[in-house]
Amino acid sequence: MNSKSQKVITMVLWNRPDYTRTVLAALRACEGIGDYILLPHVEPGNEQVLALVNSIDFAETRVTLNPTRLGIGRNTYLAWQDGFRKADFIIHIEDDTVPSRDCLRYMEHCRRTYRDDQEIFSISSYNRAPCRSLQHYHISRRPPYTCWLIGVWMDRWQWIKSRWNPDPERYATYLTNQLRHYQLDEVYPLLSRSQNIGAENGFHVPSADWHRANHHTEHWAGNYDLKPGKYREV
C-alpha cells in the first residue's frame, strides 16, 4: 500500500491508564481497525499506559516513548508529523475520547468527500446536540475546531504547522483562533461518533460535574446498534 492510501491513527497518551484502556477497547471494536497503523506517542511516567500500548494486538502499532515530557501541544505536533510521514490523511485520538463502533467508517467517508474542500480544515467526530433518528447519518459544518478524535489532511497540516502555538498546554485554543481568523470550518456528525470521558486529571476540566455539563454527550452512536447507512450533508 502506498503512503497516499495508508490508513493511520495517531494518539497522544500520558498518565491516565483507565482512560487509555477504555479507548483501546473501543478501538479494538471499531469496524475496519485492522486496516490501520496505530502511532501512539506516549509521555513518560506511567508504566501502565506504556504496557497497554505495547500489548495492542488488533492493529499494527509503532509506539514512540518520549524521552522527557513534552506537553500535549508539542506531543500532538510530533504525533501529526509522524503520521504525515506515512499518509496524506490521519485520524488523531486523545486519551479520553472513545470512538463508536462505526467511527472509522464515518471518518473514511469524510476523508473522501471533503478532501478537496478548502473551506474545511478538519473532520470532527464529536457533537453534543440532541439528534433524531432520521439524522443519524447527517453531517454538517461549524466553526472552527474540536480537538477530540479528528481527521486532518496533509495539505491542511502543511498550512497549520508553521502557525502552531509554542505553549505546550494550549495548542487547541490557539489553533481554534487561527481557524476562526481564516474562516475555516470543520465537518461533524449530528449524531456524535465519539464520547469524551475525561472527567478526571485533565488540565482544563475543573470537576466531574463540569465535565458532564460541558464535555460529556448524551447523544452518541455508542448508545445505538446502528445499521449501515448513507451519510449526507445537511
PDB file of C-alpha atoms in Angstrom:
ATOM      1  CA  MET A   1       0.000   0.000   0.000  1.00  0.00           C
ATOM      2  CA  ASN A   2       1.458   3.378  -0.937  1.00  0.00           C
ATOM      3  CA  SER A   3       1.539   6.270   1.512  1.00  0.00           C
ATOM      4  CA  LYS A   4      -1.296   8.138  -0.174  1.00  0.00           C
ATOM      5  CA  SER A   5      -3.775   5.376   0.663  1.00  0.00           C
ATOM      6  CA  GLN A   6      -2.318   4.282   4.014  1.00  0.00           C
ATOM      7  CA  LYS A   7      -4.708   4.392   6.985  1.00  0.00           C
ATOM      8  CA  VAL A   8      -3.062   5.920  10.045  1.00  0.00           C
ATOM      9  CA  ILE A   9      -4.242   6.713  13.571  1.00  0.00           C
ATOM     10  CA  THR A  10      -2.068   8.884  15.805  1.00  0.00           C
ATOM     11  CA  MET A  11      -2.576   9.013  19.553  1.00  0.00           C
ATOM     12  CA  VAL A  12      -1.240  11.091  22.470  1.00  0.00           C
ATOM     13  CA  LEU A  13      -1.131   9.415  25.895  1.00  0.00           C
ATOM     14  CA  TRP A  14       0.334  10.134  29.298  1.00  0.00           C
ATOM     15  CA  ASN A  15      -0.861   9.240  32.782  1.00  0.00           C
ATOM     16  CA  ARG A  16      -4.469   8.021  32.669  1.00  0.00           C
ATOM     17  CA  PRO A  17      -4.330   4.230  32.231  1.00  0.00           C
ATOM     18  CA  ASP A  18      -8.044   3.658  32.905  1.00  0.00           C
ATOM     19  CA  TYR A  19      -8.979   6.047  30.114  1.00  0.00           C
ATOM     20  CA  THR A  20      -6.337   4.575  27.831  1.00  0.00           C
ATOM     21  CA  ARG A  21      -7.710   1.085  28.488  1.00  0.00           C
ATOM     22  CA  THR A  22     -11.256   2.221  27.650  1.00  0.00           C
ATOM     23  CA  VAL A  23     -10.198   3.979  24.440  1.00  0.00           C
ATOM     24  CA  LEU A  24      -8.151   0.985  23.257  1.00  0.00           C
ATOM     25  CA  ALA A  25     -11.025  -1.407  23.967  1.00  0.00           C
ATOM     26  CA  ALA A  26     -13.319   0.784  21.860  1.00  0.00           C
ATOM     27  CA  LEU A  27     -10.738   0.963  19.069  1.00  0.00           C
ATOM     28  CA  ARG A  28     -10.482  -2.839  19.089  1.00  0.00           C
ATOM     29  CA  ALA A  29     -14.229  -2.974  18.392  1.00  0.00           C
ATOM     30  CA  CYS A  30     -14.170  -0.395  15.576  1.00  0.00           C
ATOM     31  CA  GLU A  31     -15.182  -1.612  12.128  1.00  0.00           C
ATOM     32  CA  GLY A  32     -12.097  -1.708   9.909  1.00  0.00           C
ATOM     33  CA  ILE A  33      -9.482  -1.196  12.650  1.00  0.00           C
ATOM     34  CA  GLY A  34      -7.306  -3.998  11.274  1.00  0.00           C
ATOM     35  CA  ASP A  35      -6.570  -1.876   8.193  1.00  0.00           C
ATOM     36  CA  TYR A  36      -4.883   0.845  10.257  1.00  0.00           C
ATOM     37  CA  ILE A  37      -1.414   1.561  11.597  1.00  0.00           C
ATOM     38  CA  LEU A  38      -1.516   2.993  15.140  1.00  0.00           C
ATOM     39  CA  LEU A  39       1.137   5.540  16.148  1.00  0.00           C
ATOM     40  CA  PRO A  40       0.831   6.181  19.914  1.00  0.00           C
ATOM     41  CA  HIS A  41       3.074   8.957  21.223  1.00  0.00           C
ATOM     42  CA  VAL A  42       3.445   8.304  24.938  1.00  0.00           C
ATOM     43  CA  GLU A  43       4.711  10.729  27.550  1.00  0.00           C
ATOM     44  CA  PRO A  44       6.988   9.102  30.149  1.00  0.00           C
ATOM     45  CA  GLY A  45       5.967   8.407  33.728  1.00  0.00           C
ATOM     46  CA  ASN A  46       3.237   5.774  33.695  1.00  0.00           C
ATOM     47  CA  GLU A  47       4.228   2.171  33.147  1.00  0.00           C
ATOM     48  CA  GLN A  48       0.604   1.012  32.901  1.00  0.00           C
ATOM     49  CA  VAL A  49      -0.052   3.237  29.903  1.00  0.00           C
ATOM     50  CA  LEU A  50       3.117   2.057  28.195  1.00  0.00           C
ATOM     51  CA  ALA A  51       2.242  -1.584  28.864  1.00  0.00           C
ATOM     52  CA  LEU A  52      -1.232  -1.075  27.400  1.00  0.00           C
ATOM     53  CA  VAL A  53       0.028   0.317  24.104  1.00  0.00           C
ATOM     54  CA  ASN A  54       2.791  -2.277  23.888  1.00  0.00           C
ATOM     55  CA  SER A  55       0.163  -5.012  24.210  1.00  0.00           C
ATOM     56  CA  ILE A  56      -2.044  -3.825  21.313  1.00  0.00           C
ATOM     57  CA  ASP A  57      -2.711  -6.812  19.059  1.00  0.00           C
ATOM     58  CA  PHE A  58      -5.641  -5.665  16.914  1.00  0.00           C
ATOM     59  CA  ALA A  59      -3.670  -3.426  14.525  1.00  0.00           C
ATOM     60  CA  GLU A  60      -0.084  -2.786  13.519  1.00  0.00           C
ATOM     61  CA  THR A  61       1.345  -0.472  16.174  1.00  0.00           C
ATOM     62  CA  ARG A  62       4.527   1.609  16.331  1.00  0.00           C
ATOM     63  CA  VAL A  63       4.990   3.174  19.750  1.00  0.00           C
ATOM     64  CA  THR A  64       7.002   6.347  20.400  1.00  0.00           C
ATOM     65  CA  LEU A  65       8.023   6.884  24.039  1.00  0.00           C
ATOM     66  CA  ASN A  66       9.113  10.479  24.557  1.00  0.00           C
ATOM     67  CA  PRO A  67      12.454  10.801  26.420  1.00  0.00           C
ATOM     68  CA  THR A  68      11.039  13.669  28.516  1.00  0.00           C
ATOM     69  CA  ARG A  69       7.561  15.075  28.991  1.00  0.00           C
ATOM     70  CA  LEU A  70       6.707  17.433  26.126  1.00  0.00           C
ATOM     71  CA  GLY A  71       3.175  18.597  26.950  1.00  0.00           C
ATOM     72  CA  ILE A  72       0.040  17.993  24.917  1.00  0.00           C
ATOM     73  CA  GLY A  73       0.749  20.622  22.264  1.00  0.00           C
ATOM     74  CA  ARG A  74       4.285  19.516  21.417  1.00  0.00           C
ATOM     75  CA  ASN A  75       3.349  15.837  21.672  1.00  0.00           C
ATOM     76  CA  THR A  76       0.427  16.382  19.302  1.00  0.00           C
ATOM     77  CA  TYR A  77       2.645  18.249  16.834  1.00  0.00           C
ATOM     78  CA  LEU A  78       5.156  15.393  16.751  1.00  0.00           C
ATOM     79  CA  ALA A  79       2.413  12.767  16.516  1.00  0.00           C
ATOM     80  CA  TRP A  80       0.895  14.525  13.498  1.00  0.00           C
ATOM     81  CA  GLN A  81       4.323  14.946  11.947  1.00  0.00           C
ATOM     82  CA  ASP A  82       4.919  11.222  12.405  1.00  0.00           C
ATOM     83  CA  GLY A  83       1.548  10.376  10.871  1.00  0.00           C
ATOM     84  CA  PHE A  84       2.039  12.563   7.828  1.00  0.00           C
ATOM     85  CA  ARG A  85       5.344  10.895   7.062  1.00  0.00           C
ATOM     86  CA  LYS A  86       3.264   7.790   6.342  1.00  0.00           C
ATOM     87  CA  ALA A  87      -0.024   9.078   4.903  1.00  0.00           C
ATOM     88  CA  ASP A  88      -1.758  12.106   3.416  1.00  0.00           C
ATOM     89  CA  PHE A  89      -4.586  11.854   5.973  1.00  0.00           C
ATOM     90  CA  ILE A  90      -4.535  10.977   9.658  1.00  0.00           C
ATOM     91  CA  ILE A  91      -7.075  10.272  12.366  1.00  0.00           C
ATOM     92  CA  HIS A  92      -5.925  11.669  15.710  1.00  0.00           C
ATOM     93  CA  ILE A  93      -7.171  10.484  19.122  1.00  0.00           C
ATOM     94  CA  GLU A  94      -6.544  11.860  22.608  1.00  0.00           C
ATOM     95  CA  ASP A  95      -6.530   9.554  25.620  1.00  0.00           C
ATOM     96  CA  ASP A  96     -10.020  10.440  26.850  1.00  0.00           C
ATOM     97  CA  THR A  97     -12.043  10.204  23.628  1.00  0.00           C
ATOM     98  CA  VAL A  98     -13.862   6.947  22.917  1.00  0.00           C
ATOM     99  CA  PRO A  99     -14.773   6.089  19.298  1.00  0.00           C
ATOM    100  CA  SER A 100     -18.066   4.488  18.363  1.00  0.00           C
ATOM    101  CA  ARG A 101     -18.038   1.180  16.513  1.00  0.00           C
ATOM    102  CA  ASP A 102     -18.643   2.929  13.156  1.00  0.00           C
ATOM    103  CA  CYS A 103     -16.382   5.937  13.826  1.00  0.00           C
ATOM    104  CA  LEU A 104     -13.679   4.922  11.338  1.00  0.00           C
ATOM    105  CA  ARG A 105     -16.261   4.372   8.581  1.00  0.00           C
ATOM    106  CA  TYR A 106     -17.582   7.888   9.208  1.00  0.00           C
ATOM    107  CA  MET A 107     -14.033   9.253   9.048  1.00  0.00           C
ATOM    108  CA  GLU A 108     -13.305   7.394   5.816  1.00  0.00           C
ATOM    109  CA  HIS A 109     -16.436   8.827   4.203  1.00  0.00           C
ATOM    110  CA  CYS A 110     -15.423  12.366   5.188  1.00  0.00           C
ATOM    111  CA  ARG A 111     -11.823  11.781   4.113  1.00  0.00           C
ATOM    112  CA  ARG A 112     -13.026  11.146   0.559  1.00  0.00           C
ATOM    113  CA  THR A 113     -15.864  13.649   0.477  1.00  0.00           C
ATOM    114  CA  TYR A 114     -14.128  16.757   1.867  1.00  0.00           C
ATOM    115  CA  ARG A 115     -10.540  16.202   0.737  1.00  0.00           C
ATOM    116  CA  ASP A 116     -10.676  18.984  -1.867  1.00  0.00           C
ATOM    117  CA  ASP A 117     -12.996  21.343   0.029  1.00  0.00           C
ATOM    118  CA  GLN A 118     -10.576  24.023   1.178  1.00  0.00           C
ATOM    119  CA  GLU A 119     -13.183  25.629   3.428  1.00  0.00           C
ATOM    120  CA  ILE A 120     -12.889  22.564   5.692  1.00  0.00           C
ATOM    121  CA  PHE A 121      -9.813  22.214   7.885  1.00  0.00           C
ATOM    122  CA  SER A 122     -10.688  19.059   9.808  1.00  0.00           C
ATOM    123  CA  ILE A 123     -13.210  16.314  10.474  1.00  0.00           C
ATOM    124  CA  SER A 124     -14.720  16.214  13.937  1.00  0.00           C
ATOM    125  CA  SER A 125     -16.291  13.035  15.309  1.00  0.00           C
ATOM    126  CA  TYR A 126     -17.911  14.776  18.280  1.00  0.00           C
ATOM    127  CA  ASN A 127     -21.217  16.556  18.888  1.00  0.00           C
ATOM    128  CA  ARG A 128     -23.348  17.302  21.966  1.00  0.00           C
ATOM    129  CA  ALA A 129     -26.682  18.383  20.491  1.00  0.00           C
ATOM    130  CA  PRO A 130     -29.771  16.122  20.538  1.00  0.00           C
ATOM    131  CA  CYS A 131     -30.261  14.120  17.354  1.00  0.00           C
ATOM    132  CA  ARG A 132     -33.369  12.496  15.933  1.00  0.00           C
ATOM    133  CA  SER A 133     -33.182   9.002  14.455  1.00  0.00           C
ATOM    134  CA  LEU A 134     -33.615  10.380  10.933  1.00  0.00           C
ATOM    135  CA  GLN A 135     -30.448  12.436  11.462  1.00  0.00           C
ATOM    136  CA  HIS A 136     -28.136   9.591  12.497  1.00  0.00           C
ATOM    137  CA  TYR A 137     -26.230   9.775   9.194  1.00  0.00           C
ATOM    138  CA  HIS A 138     -26.393  13.534   8.691  1.00  0.00           C
ATOM    139  CA  ILE A 139     -23.258  15.691   8.595  1.00  0.00           C
ATOM    140  CA  SER A 140     -22.952  19.456   8.920  1.00  0.00           C
ATOM    141  CA  ARG A 141     -20.358  22.258   9.206  1.00  0.00           C
ATOM    142  CA  ARG A 142     -19.390  24.587  12.024  1.00  0.00           C
ATOM    143  CA  PRO A 143     -16.536  26.893  13.014  1.00  0.00           C
ATOM    144  CA  PRO A 144     -13.834  26.144  13.723  1.00  0.00           C
ATOM    145  CA  TYR A 145     -12.162  23.168  15.591  1.00  0.00           C
ATOM    146  CA  THR A 146     -12.905  20.393  18.088  1.00  0.00           C
ATOM    147  CA  CYS A 147      -9.734  18.644  19.249  1.00  0.00           C
ATOM    148  CA  TRP A 148     -11.112  15.226  20.302  1.00  0.00           C
ATOM    149  CA  LEU A 149     -10.839  12.440  17.743  1.00  0.00           C
ATOM    150  CA  ILE A 150     -10.395  14.294  14.486  1.00  0.00           C
ATOM    151  CA  GLY A 151      -9.248  13.747  10.918  1.00  0.00           C
ATOM    152  CA  VAL A 152      -6.802  16.049   9.076  1.00  0.00           C
ATOM    153  CA  TRP A 153      -5.345  16.054   5.544  1.00  0.00           C
ATOM    154  CA  MET A 154      -1.706  16.610   4.632  1.00  0.00           C
ATOM    155  CA  ASP A 155      -2.282  19.949   2.878  1.00  0.00           C
ATOM    156  CA  ARG A 156      -4.011  21.365   5.971  1.00  0.00           C
ATOM    157  CA  TRP A 157      -1.065  20.176   8.082  1.00  0.00           C
ATOM    158  CA  GLN A 158       1.382  21.925   5.763  1.00  0.00           C
ATOM    159  CA  TRP A 159      -0.587  25.131   6.264  1.00  0.00           C
ATOM    160  CA  ILE A 160      -1.024  24.988  10.050  1.00  0.00           C
ATOM    161  CA  LYS A 161       2.311  23.597  11.244  1.00  0.00           C
ATOM    162  CA  SER A 162       4.080  26.960  10.917  1.00  0.00           C
ATOM    163  CA  ARG A 163       1.254  28.554  12.947  1.00  0.00           C
ATOM    164  CA  TRP A 164       1.439  26.058  15.839  1.00  0.00           C
ATOM    165  CA  ASN A 165       1.336  27.575  19.325  1.00  0.00           C
ATOM    166  CA  PRO A 166       4.602  27.025  21.240  1.00  0.00           C
ATOM    167  CA  ASP A 167       2.677  26.792  24.560  1.00  0.00           C
ATOM    168  CA  PRO A 168       2.690  23.026  25.211  1.00  0.00           C
ATOM    169  CA  GLU A 169      -0.664  23.046  27.022  1.00  0.00           C
ATOM    170  CA  ARG A 170      -2.781  25.404  24.915  1.00  0.00           C
ATOM    171  CA  TYR A 171      -2.319  24.394  21.289  1.00  0.00           C
ATOM    172  CA  ALA A 172      -6.028  23.677  20.683  1.00  0.00           C
ATOM    173  CA  THR A 173      -7.197  27.135  21.798  1.00  0.00           C
ATOM    174  CA  TYR A 174      -4.606  28.808  19.593  1.00  0.00           C
ATOM    175  CA  LEU A 175      -5.463  26.571  16.654  1.00  0.00           C
ATOM    176  CA  THR A 176      -9.131  27.412  17.099  1.00  0.00           C
ATOM    177  CA  ASN A 177      -8.340  31.126  16.948  1.00  0.00           C
ATOM    178  CA  GLN A 178      -6.242  30.667  13.804  1.00  0.00           C
ATOM    179  CA  LEU A 179      -9.038  28.817  12.031  1.00  0.00           C
ATOM    180  CA  ARG A 180     -11.605  31.380  13.125  1.00  0.00           C
ATOM    181  CA  HIS A 181      -9.392  34.169  11.774  1.00  0.00           C
ATOM    182  CA  TYR A 182      -9.094  32.445   8.391  1.00  0.00           C
ATOM    183  CA  GLN A 183     -12.784  31.430   8.420  1.00  0.00           C
ATOM    184  CA  LEU A 184     -12.146  27.706   8.148  1.00  0.00           C
ATOM    185  CA  ASP A 185     -14.673  25.148   9.383  1.00  0.00           C
ATOM    186  CA  GLU A 186     -14.878  21.546  10.484  1.00  0.00           C
ATOM    187  CA  VAL A 187     -17.443  18.972   9.465  1.00  0.00           C
ATOM    188  CA  TYR A 188     -19.174  16.991  12.201  1.00  0.00           C
ATOM    189  CA  PRO A 189     -21.821  14.276  12.582  1.00  0.00           C
ATOM    190  CA  LEU A 190     -25.172  15.261  14.020  1.00  0.00           C
ATOM    191  CA  LEU A 191     -25.016  12.000  15.965  1.00  0.00           C
ATOM    192  CA  SER A 192     -21.643  12.058  17.709  1.00  0.00           C
ATOM    193  CA  ARG A 193     -19.241   9.271  16.725  1.00  0.00           C
ATOM    194  CA  SER A 194     -17.167   9.781  19.876  1.00  0.00           C
ATOM    195  CA  GLN A 195     -17.620  10.274  23.601  1.00  0.00           C
ATOM    196  CA  ASN A 196     -15.409  12.356  25.875  1.00  0.00           C
ATOM    197  CA  ILE A 197     -14.748  10.564  29.181  1.00  0.00           C
ATOM    198  CA  GLY A 198     -12.041  12.856  30.593  1.00  0.00           C
ATOM    199  CA  ALA A 199     -13.677  13.870  33.862  1.00  0.00           C
ATOM    200  CA  GLU A 200     -10.510  13.384  35.953  1.00  0.00           C
ATOM    201  CA  ASN A 201      -6.886  14.567  35.770  1.00  0.00           C
ATOM    202  CA  GLY A 202      -7.472  16.864  32.801  1.00  0.00           C
ATOM    203  CA  PHE A 203      -5.706  20.221  32.515  1.00  0.00           C
ATOM    204  CA  HIS A 204      -8.834  22.152  31.601  1.00  0.00           C
ATOM    205  CA  VAL A 205     -11.509  20.151  33.452  1.00  0.00           C
ATOM    206  CA  PRO A 206     -12.080  21.501  36.989  1.00  0.00           C
ATOM    207  CA  SER A 207     -14.528  18.811  38.166  1.00  0.00           C
ATOM    208  CA  ALA A 208     -16.577  15.799  37.135  1.00  0.00           C
ATOM    209  CA  ASP A 209     -19.738  17.920  37.310  1.00  0.00           C
ATOM    210  CA  TRP A 210     -18.184  20.487  34.969  1.00  0.00           C
ATOM    211  CA  HIS A 211     -17.171  17.714  32.590  1.00  0.00           C
ATOM    212  CA  ARG A 212     -20.698  16.298  32.490  1.00  0.00           C
ATOM    213  CA  ALA A 213     -22.149  19.752  31.828  1.00  0.00           C
ATOM    214  CA  ASN A 214     -19.621  20.700  29.125  1.00  0.00           C
ATOM    215  CA  HIS A 215     -17.871  17.692  27.571  1.00  0.00           C
ATOM    216  CA  HIS A 216     -19.951  14.549  28.089  1.00  0.00           C
ATOM    217  CA  THR A 217     -22.582  13.977  25.400  1.00  0.00           C
ATOM    218  CA  GLU A 218     -25.836  12.140  25.986  1.00  0.00           C
ATOM    219  CA  HIS A 219     -26.310  11.754  22.239  1.00  0.00           C
ATOM    220  CA  TRP A 220     -23.779   9.499  20.537  1.00  0.00           C
ATOM    221  CA  ALA A 221     -23.584   6.421  18.353  1.00  0.00           C
ATOM    222  CA  GLY A 222     -22.386   4.279  21.247  1.00  0.00           C
ATOM    223  CA  ASN A 223     -25.954   4.338  22.556  1.00  0.00           C
ATOM    224  CA  TYR A 224     -27.332   2.598  19.459  1.00  0.00           C
ATOM    225  CA  ASP A 225     -26.979  -0.575  17.442  1.00  0.00           C
ATOM    226  CA  LEU A 226     -26.659   1.278  14.147  1.00  0.00           C
ATOM    227  CA  LYS A 227     -27.169  -0.423  10.810  1.00  0.00           C
ATOM    228  CA  PRO A 228     -25.069   0.727   7.818  1.00  0.00           C
ATOM    229  CA  GLY A 229     -26.398   3.978   6.387  1.00  0.00           C
ATOM    230  CA  LYS A 230     -25.625   6.624   3.791  1.00  0.00           C
ATOM    231  CA  TYR A 231     -24.055   9.841   5.039  1.00  0.00           C
ATOM    232  CA  ARG A 232     -25.209  13.164   3.636  1.00  0.00           C
ATOM    233  CA  GLU A 233     -24.534  16.799   4.455  1.00  0.00           C
ATOM    234  CA  VAL A 234     -27.409  18.957   5.674  1.00  0.00           C
TER     235      VAL A 234
END
